[in-house]
Tab-separated table of C-alpha atoms in Angstrom:
chain	number	residue	atom	x	y	z
A	1	MET	CA	26.874	-26.843	-39.916
A	2	LYS	CA	25.207	-28.889	-37.698
A	3	ARG	CA	27.143	-27.011	-34.988
A	4	HIS	CA	26.223	-23.807	-35.706
A	5	LEU	CA	22.100	-25.095	-36.563
A	6	ILE	CA	21.941	-25.848	-32.915
A	7	SER	CA	23.549	-22.600	-32.042
A	8	PHE	CA	21.011	-20.615	-33.668
A	9	LEU	CA	18.038	-22.640	-32.914
A	10	CYS	CA	19.510	-21.962	-29.458
A	11	LEU	CA	19.877	-18.308	-29.627
A	12	ILE	CA	15.999	-18.055	-31.510
A	13	ALA	CA	14.533	-20.031	-28.316
A	14	ALA	CA	16.900	-17.780	-25.871
A	15	MET	CA	15.171	-15.170	-28.084
A	16	ALA	CA	11.437	-16.152	-27.562
A	17	VAL	CA	12.329	-16.877	-23.314
A	18	GLN	CA	13.648	-13.228	-22.793
A	19	ALA	CA	10.119	-11.123	-25.213
A	20	GLN	CA	7.505	-13.722	-22.650
A	21	GLN	CA	9.986	-12.048	-19.503
A	22	VAL	CA	8.099	-8.758	-18.578
A	23	SER	CA	10.149	-6.713	-16.253
A	24	MET	CA	8.322	-4.197	-13.936
A	25	MET	CA	8.704	-2.957	-10.618
A	26	VAL	CA	5.827	-1.293	-7.751
A	27	MET	CA	5.934	1.948	-6.356
A	28	SER	CA	3.249	2.914	-4.077
A	29	ASP	CA	1.129	6.155	-1.923
A	30	PRO	CA	5.091	8.510	-2.659
A	31	HIS	CA	2.855	11.310	-0.855
A	32	VAL	CA	5.030	13.921	-2.841
A	33	MET	CA	5.055	16.920	-0.890
A	34	HIS	CA	6.589	19.542	-3.906
A	35	THR	CA	8.939	21.874	-2.034
A	36	SER	CA	7.858	25.142	-3.066
A	37	LEU	CA	4.483	24.432	-0.669
A	38	PHE	CA	6.854	24.546	2.734
A	39	ASP	CA	9.553	26.721	4.007
A	40	VAL	CA	13.547	26.168	4.402
A	41	PRO	CA	13.812	26.153	8.051
A	42	TYR	CA	10.638	25.189	8.594
A	43	GLY	CA	8.163	27.832	9.844
A	44	GLU	CA	5.942	26.964	13.048
A	45	ALA	CA	3.015	26.094	10.618
A	46	PHE	CA	5.185	23.570	9.135
A	47	LEU	CA	6.520	21.796	11.512
A	48	GLN	CA	3.103	21.821	13.352
A	49	SER	CA	0.958	19.518	10.051
A	50	LEU	CA	4.570	16.745	10.697
A	51	GLY	CA	3.862	16.277	13.933
A	52	ARG	CA	0.203	14.995	13.137
A	53	ASP	CA	1.524	13.105	10.687
A	54	LEU	CA	3.327	9.510	9.430
A	55	LYS	CA	5.239	10.296	6.443
A	56	VAL	CA	8.522	12.514	5.967
A	57	ASN	CA	6.140	15.087	3.928
A	58	GLU	CA	9.749	16.853	4.201
A	59	SER	CA	11.341	14.225	2.060
A	60	SER	CA	8.945	13.121	0.016
A	61	GLN	CA	10.154	14.833	-3.685
A	62	GLN	CA	14.248	14.027	-2.696
A	63	LEU	CA	12.349	9.430	-2.049
A	64	PHE	CA	10.913	9.959	-5.317
A	65	ASP	CA	12.969	11.639	-6.725
A	66	GLN	CA	16.015	9.280	-5.600
A	67	PHE	CA	13.911	6.951	-6.709
A	68	VAL	CA	12.809	7.582	-10.540
A	69	GLU	CA	16.551	7.753	-10.480
A	70	LYS	CA	17.126	4.042	-9.554
A	71	VAL	CA	14.369	3.649	-12.110
A	72	LYS	CA	15.899	5.618	-15.305
A	73	ALA	CA	19.054	3.453	-13.648
A	74	GLU	CA	17.076	-0.611	-14.179
A	75	ARG	CA	14.898	0.042	-17.302
A	76	PRO	CA	12.179	-1.993	-15.949
A	77	GLN	CA	10.184	-2.724	-18.899
A	78	LEU	CA	7.224	-1.156	-16.617
A	79	LEU	CA	6.235	0.596	-13.876
A	80	LEU	CA	3.314	0.351	-11.775
A	81	ILE	CA	1.720	3.101	-8.962
A	82	PRO	CA	-0.683	2.191	-7.438
A	83	GLY	CA	-2.097	5.569	-6.046
A	84	ASP	CA	-1.353	8.216	-3.590
A	85	LEU	CA	0.829	9.493	-5.451
A	86	THR	CA	0.832	13.261	-3.560
A	87	LYS	CA	0.239	14.638	-0.356
A	88	ASP	CA	-2.638	15.453	-0.309
A	89	GLY	CA	-3.474	16.685	-3.802
A	90	GLU	CA	-2.211	19.326	-4.788
A	91	ARG	CA	-1.438	20.389	-7.571
A	92	VAL	CA	1.288	21.530	-8.302
A	93	SER	CA	2.817	18.421	-6.869
A	94	HIS	CA	1.031	16.214	-9.329
A	95	ASP	CA	2.710	18.873	-11.984
A	96	TYR	CA	6.074	17.381	-10.201
A	97	ILE	CA	5.131	13.684	-10.298
A	98	ALA	CA	3.696	14.159	-14.725
A	99	LYS	CA	7.354	15.588	-15.413
A	100	LYS	CA	9.379	13.245	-13.531
A	101	LEU	CA	7.685	9.957	-15.081
A	102	LYS	CA	7.509	11.353	-18.307
A	103	GLU	CA	11.861	11.637	-17.273
A	104	VAL	CA	11.415	7.774	-17.079
A	105	GLU	CA	8.941	7.343	-19.340
A	106	ALA	CA	11.946	8.826	-22.144
A	107	ALA	CA	15.126	6.235	-20.892
A	108	GLY	CA	12.625	3.041	-21.756
A	109	THR	CA	9.819	1.876	-18.758
A	110	GLN	CA	6.342	2.670	-18.903
A	111	VAL	CA	3.764	4.059	-16.614
A	112	LEU	CA	0.812	2.773	-15.658
A	113	VAL	CA	-0.977	5.261	-12.688
A	114	VAL	CA	-4.198	4.766	-10.783
A	115	PRO	CA	-5.442	7.238	-7.582
A	116	GLY	CA	-5.195	6.971	-4.115
A	117	ASN	CA	-7.846	8.602	-2.216
A	118	HIS	CA	-5.259	11.462	-1.006
A	119	ASP	CA	-4.803	12.309	-5.214
A	120	MET	CA	-8.204	14.392	-5.980
A	121	GLU	CA	-10.446	17.417	-4.757
A	122	ASN	CA	-8.488	17.169	-1.527
A	123	PRO	CA	-9.557	20.051	0.914
A	124	LEU	CA	-6.266	19.670	3.343
A	125	ALA	CA	-3.771	20.122	-0.064
A	126	TYR	CA	-2.611	22.891	2.035
A	127	GLY	CA	1.398	25.373	1.771
A	128	TYR	CA	2.623	26.271	4.711
A	129	GLN	CA	4.441	29.755	5.138
A	130	GLY	CA	5.445	30.739	8.681
A	131	THR	CA	2.676	31.086	10.881
A	132	LYS	CA	0.166	29.975	7.768
A	133	ALA	CA	-0.294	27.573	6.899
A	134	GLU	CA	-3.263	28.239	3.762
A	135	ARG	CA	-5.090	25.910	0.697
A	136	VAL	CA	-3.773	26.204	-2.482
A	137	PRO	CA	-5.116	24.488	-5.294
A	138	THR	CA	-6.062	21.136	-6.418
A	139	VAL	CA	-7.487	19.002	-8.627
A	140	THR	CA	-10.391	16.848	-10.067
A	141	GLU	CA	-10.630	13.797	-11.018
A	142	THR	CA	-11.540	15.069	-15.246
A	143	GLU	CA	-8.074	17.038	-14.105
A	144	PHE	CA	-6.425	14.042	-12.536
A	145	ARG	CA	-6.491	11.559	-15.614
A	146	GLU	CA	-5.761	15.052	-18.311
A	147	ILE	CA	-1.924	15.082	-15.740
A	148	TYR	CA	-1.116	11.867	-16.237
A	149	LYS	CA	-2.801	11.180	-19.243
A	150	ASP	CA	0.333	9.399	-21.254
A	151	PHE	CA	0.535	7.276	-18.399
A	152	GLY	CA	-1.570	4.658	-18.420
A	153	TYR	CA	-5.189	7.170	-19.563
A	154	SER	CA	-4.325	7.826	-22.830
A	155	GLU	CA	-2.824	3.882	-23.384
A	156	ALA	CA	-6.690	2.506	-22.558
A	157	VAL	CA	-7.794	-0.413	-24.700
A	158	ALA	CA	-11.326	0.162	-22.495
A	159	MET	CA	-12.325	2.765	-19.863
A	160	ASP	CA	-15.109	3.092	-17.708
A	161	THR	CA	-16.691	6.617	-17.667
A	162	LEU	CA	-18.191	6.730	-14.264
A	163	THR	CA	-15.030	5.784	-12.015
A	164	GLY	CA	-11.995	6.349	-14.626
A	165	SER	CA	-10.892	3.383	-14.032
A	166	TYR	CA	-9.052	1.197	-17.864
A	167	ILE	CA	-7.898	-1.672	-19.245
A	168	ALA	CA	-3.982	-1.469	-21.202
A	169	TYR	CA	-2.265	-3.861	-23.189
A	170	PRO	CA	1.518	-1.414	-21.911
A	171	VAL	CA	3.213	-5.151	-23.674
A	172	PRO	CA	2.320	-8.570	-25.602
A	173	GLY	CA	0.659	-11.012	-23.461
A	174	LEU	CA	-0.159	-8.758	-20.249
A	175	ALA	CA	-2.925	-6.690	-19.803
A	176	VAL	CA	-3.779	-4.668	-16.404
A	177	VAL	CA	-6.505	-3.555	-15.341
A	178	CYS	CA	-6.086	-0.148	-13.780
A	179	LEU	CA	-9.157	0.696	-10.832
A	180	ASN	CA	-9.814	3.586	-9.343
A	181	SER	CA	-10.806	1.898	-5.967
A	182	ASN	CA	-11.972	5.308	-4.328
A	183	ILE	CA	-14.601	7.272	-2.946
A	184	PRO	CA	-16.755	9.441	-5.303
A	185	ASN	CA	-16.555	12.465	-4.295
A	186	ARG	CA	-20.203	14.716	-5.097
A	187	LEU	CA	-19.293	16.481	-2.196
A	188	LYS	CA	-15.610	18.401	-2.454
A	189	ALA	CA	-13.415	16.436	0.835
A	190	ARG	CA	-12.232	12.623	-0.133
A	191	TYR	CA	-12.852	9.816	2.436
A	192	VAL	CA	-9.696	6.579	2.433
A	193	HIS	CA	-12.276	4.558	2.215
A	194	GLY	CA	-11.944	2.079	0.097
A	195	ARG	CA	-15.271	1.176	-2.820
A	196	LEU	CA	-15.631	-1.254	-5.492
A	197	MET	CA	-19.440	-0.918	-6.630
A	198	GLN	CA	-21.446	-3.761	-8.775
A	199	PRO	CA	-20.936	-1.633	-11.910
A	200	LEU	CA	-17.585	-1.498	-11.918
A	201	LEU	CA	-17.370	-5.292	-11.036
A	202	ASN	CA	-19.549	-5.599	-13.750
A	203	TRP	CA	-17.129	-3.644	-16.487
A	204	MET	CA	-14.286	-5.492	-15.001
A	205	GLU	CA	-15.238	-8.968	-15.663
A	206	ARG	CA	-16.153	-8.343	-19.398
A	207	VAL	CA	-12.810	-6.671	-20.160
A	208	ALA	CA	-10.406	-8.862	-18.654
A	209	GLY	CA	-12.290	-11.749	-19.305
A	210	GLU	CA	-11.695	-10.003	-23.216
A	211	ALA	CA	-8.022	-9.157	-22.932
A	212	ARG	CA	-7.778	-13.503	-21.652
A	213	SER	CA	-9.387	-14.323	-24.499
A	214	ALA	CA	-6.747	-12.852	-26.610
A	215	GLY	CA	-4.807	-15.397	-25.490
A	216	ARG	CA	-3.050	-12.859	-22.363
A	217	LYS	CA	-2.706	-12.773	-18.484
A	218	VAL	CA	-4.347	-10.492	-16.558
A	219	ILE	CA	-3.612	-9.007	-13.295
A	220	ALA	CA	-5.378	-5.611	-11.250
A	221	MET	CA	-4.487	-2.389	-9.293
A	222	CYS	CA	-6.605	-0.355	-7.162
A	223	HIS	CA	-5.431	1.702	-4.218
A	224	HIS	CA	-6.803	-0.065	-1.746
A	225	GLU	CA	-6.467	-3.416	-0.532
A	226	VAL	CA	-9.314	-6.458	-1.341
A	227	MET	CA	-8.681	-8.996	1.780
A	228	GLN	CA	-6.821	-8.465	5.496
A	229	HIS	CA	-3.307	-8.362	5.647
A	230	HIS	CA	-3.319	-9.624	9.178
A	231	ASN	CA	-5.691	-10.770	12.024
A	232	GLN	CA	-7.793	-8.394	13.121
A	233	GLU	CA	-7.754	-5.678	10.590
A	234	ASP	CA	-11.206	-5.781	9.952
A	235	PHE	CA	-12.107	-4.508	13.497
A	236	PHE	CA	-8.620	-2.022	13.834
A	237	ALA	CA	-8.648	-0.937	10.644
A	238	PRO	CA	-11.240	-1.781	8.317
A	239	THR	CA	-10.321	1.602	5.943
A	240	ALA	CA	-7.886	-0.180	4.268
A	241	MET	CA	-10.196	-2.404	2.413
A	242	THR	CA	-12.274	-2.509	0.121
A	243	ASN	CA	-15.911	-2.636	0.603
A	244	MET	CA	-15.539	-2.879	4.023
A	245	GLU	CA	-18.370	-0.362	4.924
A	246	ARG	CA	-21.768	-1.376	6.433
A	247	GLY	CA	-24.874	-0.815	5.585
A	248	ILE	CA	-24.493	1.138	1.721
A	249	LYS	CA	-26.818	-0.589	-0.489
A	250	GLY	CA	-25.703	-2.285	-3.745
A	251	LEU	CA	-22.417	-2.590	-1.327
A	252	PRO	CA	-20.813	-6.071	-2.952
A	253	THR	CA	-19.087	-7.721	0.782
A	254	LEU	CA	-14.885	-8.038	0.369
A	255	LYS	CA	-15.767	-12.046	-0.076
A	256	ALA	CA	-18.399	-10.719	-3.606
A	257	VAL	CA	-15.295	-8.596	-4.497
A	258	GLN	CA	-13.069	-11.458	-4.235
A	259	GLU	CA	-14.372	-13.944	-6.079
A	260	THR	CA	-14.925	-11.347	-8.750
A	261	PHE	CA	-11.873	-11.172	-9.433
A	262	THR	CA	-10.812	-14.199	-9.985
A	263	ARG	CA	-14.384	-15.420	-12.100
A	264	SER	CA	-12.258	-12.913	-14.564
A	265	GLY	CA	-9.795	-14.653	-14.288
A	266	ILE	CA	-7.118	-11.490	-12.506
A	267	HIS	CA	-5.531	-14.191	-9.907
A	268	LEU	CA	-2.818	-10.890	-8.429
A	269	VAL	CA	-4.361	-7.479	-7.786
A	270	LEU	CA	-1.593	-4.749	-6.783
A	271	THR	CA	-2.705	-2.749	-4.392
A	272	GLY	CA	-1.359	-0.338	-1.490
A	273	HIS	CA	-2.571	3.044	0.933
A	274	TYR	CA	-1.915	0.911	4.243
A	275	HIS	CA	1.853	1.891	3.798
A	276	ILE	CA	3.160	-2.316	4.262
A	277	GLN	CA	4.885	-4.277	2.322
A	278	SER	CA	2.776	-7.717	3.292
A	279	ILE	CA	1.885	-10.117	0.347
A	280	THR	CA	-1.032	-12.410	1.387
A	281	ASP	CA	-3.795	-14.103	-0.845
A	282	ALA	CA	-7.572	-16.021	-0.631
A	283	GLU	CA	-9.108	-18.947	-1.645
A	284	THR	CA	-12.054	-18.288	-3.902
A	285	MET	CA	-14.339	-20.668	-6.089
A	286	HIS	CA	-12.527	-19.233	-8.730
A	287	GLY	CA	-9.017	-20.227	-7.342
A	288	ARG	CA	-6.570	-18.844	-5.342
A	289	LEU	CA	-6.498	-14.547	-5.728
A	290	THR	CA	-2.899	-13.295	-3.897
A	291	ASP	CA	-2.758	-9.379	-3.445
A	292	VAL	CA	0.791	-7.761	-2.849
A	293	SER	CA	0.261	-4.464	-0.887
A	294	THR	CA	3.494	-1.499	-0.995
A	295	GLY	CA	4.442	0.404	2.132
A	296	SER	CA	5.063	3.757	1.059
A	297	LEU	CA	8.205	5.436	-0.195
A	298	ALA	CA	7.371	8.418	1.902
A	299	GLY	CA	6.996	5.965	5.277
A	300	PHE	CA	9.485	3.907	6.260
A	301	PRO	CA	10.776	1.960	5.125
A	302	SER	CA	10.642	3.334	1.848
A	303	PRO	CA	9.919	-0.301	0.134
A	304	TYR	CA	9.153	-1.135	-3.509
A	305	ARG	CA	9.292	-3.717	-5.971
A	306	ARG	CA	10.446	-5.990	-8.172
A	307	MET	CA	8.419	-8.578	-10.271
A	308	THR	CA	9.415	-10.667	-13.163
A	309	LEU	CA	5.540	-12.205	-15.239
A	310	ASN	CA	5.938	-15.337	-17.865
A	311	THR	CA	3.860	-14.172	-19.928
A	312	GLN	CA	3.919	-17.840	-21.773
A	313	THR	CA	3.556	-19.615	-18.144
A	314	GLY	CA	1.804	-17.232	-16.025
A	315	ARG	CA	5.383	-17.905	-13.490
A	316	VAL	CA	4.768	-14.704	-11.033
A	317	ARG	CA	7.994	-13.415	-9.198
A	318	ILE	CA	8.478	-10.688	-6.551
A	319	THR	CA	11.218	-8.894	-4.544
A	320	SER	CA	11.094	-6.697	-2.649
A	321	ALA	CA	13.563	-4.158	-1.568
A	322	THR	CA	13.976	-0.529	0.549
A	323	MET	CA	15.730	3.091	-0.161
A	324	PHE	CA	17.931	2.023	1.810
A	325	GLY	CA	19.027	-1.156	1.175
A	326	ASN	CA	18.311	-4.867	2.532
A	327	ASN	CA	20.053	-4.789	5.611
A	328	PRO	CA	17.395	-4.306	8.622
A	329	ARG	CA	20.243	-3.759	10.689
A	330	GLN	CA	21.482	-0.504	9.517
A	331	TRP	CA	18.691	0.974	8.754
A	332	PRO	CA	17.875	2.590	12.590
A	333	THR	CA	22.175	4.199	10.920
A	334	THR	CA	20.121	5.792	8.594
A	335	GLU	CA	18.388	9.582	9.957
A	336	MET	CA	15.855	9.271	7.115
A	337	ALA	CA	14.890	5.863	8.058
A	338	GLN	CA	14.971	6.531	12.387
A	339	ARG	CA	12.180	10.239	11.663
A	340	GLU	CA	11.222	7.511	9.031
A	341	MET	CA	9.977	5.252	11.894
A	342	ASP	CA	9.928	7.656	14.564
A	343	ARG	CA	6.230	9.466	12.785
A	344	LEU	CA	4.630	5.627	11.967
A	345	ARG	CA	4.422	5.654	16.064
A	346	TYR	CA	0.869	7.784	15.413
A	347	MET	CA	-0.398	4.599	14.088
A	348	VAL	CA	-1.096	3.788	16.852
A	349	GLN	CA	-3.652	6.186	17.238
A	350	LEU	CA	-5.348	3.665	14.609
A	351	TYR	CA	-5.905	1.080	17.853
A	352	VAL	CA	-5.834	2.603	20.868
A	353	PRO	CA	-8.842	3.558	20.590
A	354	LYS	CA	-10.076	0.051	20.412
A	355	LEU	CA	-7.845	-1.606	22.470
A	356	THR	CA	-10.031	-1.676	25.506
A	357	GLY	CA	-13.544	-0.736	24.550
A	358	VAL	CA	-13.645	2.561	26.042
A	359	LYS	CA	-13.360	5.921	25.851
A	360	THR	CA	-9.190	7.074	27.019
A	361	ASP	CA	-7.395	9.595	26.832
A	362	ILE	CA	-4.701	9.199	23.497
A	363	ASN	CA	-2.152	11.038	24.665
A	364	ASP	CA	-1.560	9.019	28.155
A	365	ALA	CA	-1.998	5.966	25.891
A	366	TYR	CA	1.264	7.087	24.229
A	367	GLN	CA	3.018	7.073	26.793
A	368	TYR	CA	2.750	3.203	27.537
A	369	LEU	CA	2.246	1.840	23.957
A	370	ALA	CA	3.746	3.916	21.523
A	371	THR	CA	7.247	2.264	21.595
A	372	PRO	CA	6.776	-1.674	21.799
A	373	TYR	CA	3.270	-0.824	19.674
A	374	ASN	CA	5.863	1.068	16.953
A	375	LYS	CA	8.014	-2.275	16.950
A	376	ALA	CA	5.123	-4.357	15.712
A	377	LEU	CA	4.520	-1.729	13.339
A	378	CYS	CA	7.640	-0.753	11.917
A	379	ALA	CA	7.840	-4.287	11.093
A	380	LEU	CA	4.920	-5.512	9.698
A	381	ALA	CA	5.855	-1.729	7.422
A	382	ALA	CA	9.245	-3.706	6.526
A	383	GLY	CA	7.346	-7.057	5.534
A	384	ASP	CA	9.277	-10.103	6.733
A	385	GLU	CA	7.911	-9.156	10.093
A	386	THR	CA	9.745	-12.856	11.591
A	387	SER	CA	13.438	-11.175	11.344
A	388	HIS	CA	12.370	-8.469	13.500
A	389	LYS	CA	12.700	-10.996	17.203
A	390	PRO	CA	8.414	-11.884	17.169
A	391	LYS	CA	8.318	-13.202	20.309
A	392	GLU	CA	10.356	-11.028	21.832
A	393	ILE	CA	8.002	-8.092	20.231
A	394	TYR	CA	4.761	-10.085	21.114
A	395	ASP	CA	5.820	-10.345	24.381
A	396	GLU	CA	7.011	-6.698	25.387
A	397	CYS	CA	3.384	-5.930	23.228
A	398	MET	CA	1.421	-7.296	25.739
A	399	ASP	CA	3.106	-6.355	28.874
A	400	ALA	CA	2.648	-2.690	27.939
A	401	THR	CA	-0.778	-3.519	27.195
A	402	ASP	CA	-1.745	-5.272	30.763
A	403	ARG	CA	0.435	-1.969	32.218
A	404	TYR	CA	-1.833	0.441	29.999
A	405	ILE	CA	-5.444	-1.112	30.964
A	406	ARG	CA	-4.091	-1.404	34.575
A	407	HIS	CA	-3.147	1.989	34.470
A	408	ALA	CA	-5.979	3.635	32.572
A	409	LEU	CA	-9.194	1.456	33.258
A	410	THR	CA	-7.688	1.287	37.423
A	411	TYR	CA	-8.236	-2.544	36.689
A	412	ASN	CA	-6.422	-4.589	39.003
A	413	ALA	CA	-4.805	-8.619	38.565
A	414	VAL	CA	-9.024	-10.099	39.101
A	415	LYS	CA	-9.802	-7.785	37.146
A	416	LEU	CA	-7.835	-7.637	34.093
A	417	ASN	CA	-7.866	-11.218	33.647
A	418	ALA	CA	-10.642	-11.097	33.444
A	419	LEU	CA	-10.849	-9.324	30.621
A	420	ARG	CA	-8.014	-11.549	29.241
A	421	GLN	CA	-10.792	-14.293	29.239
A	422	GLN	CA	-13.633	-12.239	27.196
A	423	LYS	CA	-13.855	-13.417	23.585
A	424	ASP	CA	-13.799	-11.255	21.284
A	425	GLY	CA	-12.704	-8.822	24.132
A	426	PRO	CA	-10.918	-6.600	23.068
A	427	TYR	CA	-7.763	-7.628	24.363
A	428	ARG	CA	-7.604	-10.584	22.867
A	429	ARG	CA	-8.030	-8.415	19.113
A	430	ALA	CA	-5.072	-7.173	20.818
A	431	SER	CA	-3.527	-10.373	20.980
A	432	ASP	CA	-4.420	-11.606	17.909
A	433	LEU	CA	-3.633	-8.535	16.651
A	434	ILE	CA	0.411	-7.698	17.112
A	435	HIS	CA	0.578	-12.118	16.993
A	436	SER	CA	-0.528	-12.431	13.455
A	437	ILE	CA	1.715	-9.266	12.654
A	438	MET	CA	4.320	-11.040	13.961
A	439	TYR	CA	4.041	-14.629	12.477
A	440	ASN	CA	2.230	-13.682	9.443
A	441	TYR	CA	-0.579	-15.148	10.359
A	442	VAL	CA	-3.857	-13.742	8.526
A	443	GLY	CA	-6.919	-16.946	9.697
A	444	GLN	CA	-4.589	-20.334	10.648
A	445	ARG	CA	-3.054	-19.786	7.550
A	446	LYS	CA	0.861	-18.644	7.680
A	447	HIS	CA	1.940	-15.879	4.285
A	448	THR	CA	4.476	-15.304	2.877
A	449	ASN	CA	7.127	-13.518	4.093
A	450	ALA	CA	7.525	-10.334	1.822
A	451	ASP	CA	10.537	-9.692	1.880
A	452	ASN	CA	12.069	-13.319	0.640
A	453	SER	CA	11.528	-13.754	-2.579
A	454	VAL	CA	7.841	-14.525	-4.065
A	455	THR	CA	7.191	-17.123	-7.058
A	456	LEU	CA	3.685	-17.802	-8.148
A	457	THR	CA	1.914	-19.436	-11.434
A	458	LEU	CA	-0.974	-17.648	-12.281
A	459	PRO	CA	-3.591	-19.162	-14.839
């Protein structure tokens, strides 16, 4: 009898632990382009559009469908999507995504979404047929919330009426603050910058405090990063982060945003936008804030994340995966992965204009910098950069930078050495950027490799 009682108590204890454990998947920036928006075989207009884009738009729906099947098979309790669901906000793409997400929920997984800068009132919403590119219907912010009402908005415990940000209690013991970090679209044009204004931060602090008072762990999700994930990101790619615009009256600093999160009891934020697989953190007066950035499903190497959170202990475990498997040596043998890696080279256009400090020919720069810088950016997009031969790639990038500067600016060895010595000059910034990417440094602190298992504990 005693033995049966002990077994019964152990079973009850195990069930209690299981009830406290929340399983989640995170997928960001799928940029789905519905297949009705382009012709097959591809016409001239669509091929030209592909040449200007980092994403594999022609395969985005296929990758999204494959991911949906993976979620339906694994059946996590939650699927969290921090924005840029569509290529450029096409109504037909949104309708398709909502249809597939209903399948996910029917299989037993609750879905929460927030919009990204591509998703609403986007003037770049086009369809391509033959030699013609024509505007197609997009959606307003109100229509976005209606399309995705079953994926967070109708379950909202509270909503900020100005931005459509909301807080949901999807499972016992957990609250998710879902923030719209996009710039208000009064001019019917969408910008890439992220913004969290003070009224929204005040709302977040209030609803997060109420959730914590109710005994819930609170995490947040927004499209734009809330901190740098590598050195010089604020110089080379400031649009990756919230509140990096200058001269906006009443715009809190990035540091003030971070302080508000932790003061609200939020120590984990899920982000996307920059198409990188990276986890880093920042110390604030109210504790450590961790930003988990998930890369684009429509970009190399189509990454996503699995997470578990114990609502009793606050222990979080995060792992990283890709649609091409977890062995980087096998990625180049996959045709789609190779196309994604090739597309990423266009990210060089974000960096080259600031590399020399003077106006240069971007096409000319590609000849020198695209291949080596592409290797570093592929490592950043994939996460766990140290598995990508950090010293070899760093040396190759800086050698290419030397050769390009000599060529573009007709520098001799003496002038090049002087450029290298400039404190806070473009050369040192480039060196710091690549070194930070390849060795996983932010500031002077090494941050966690994204492809390894990451554990942290929420207070």
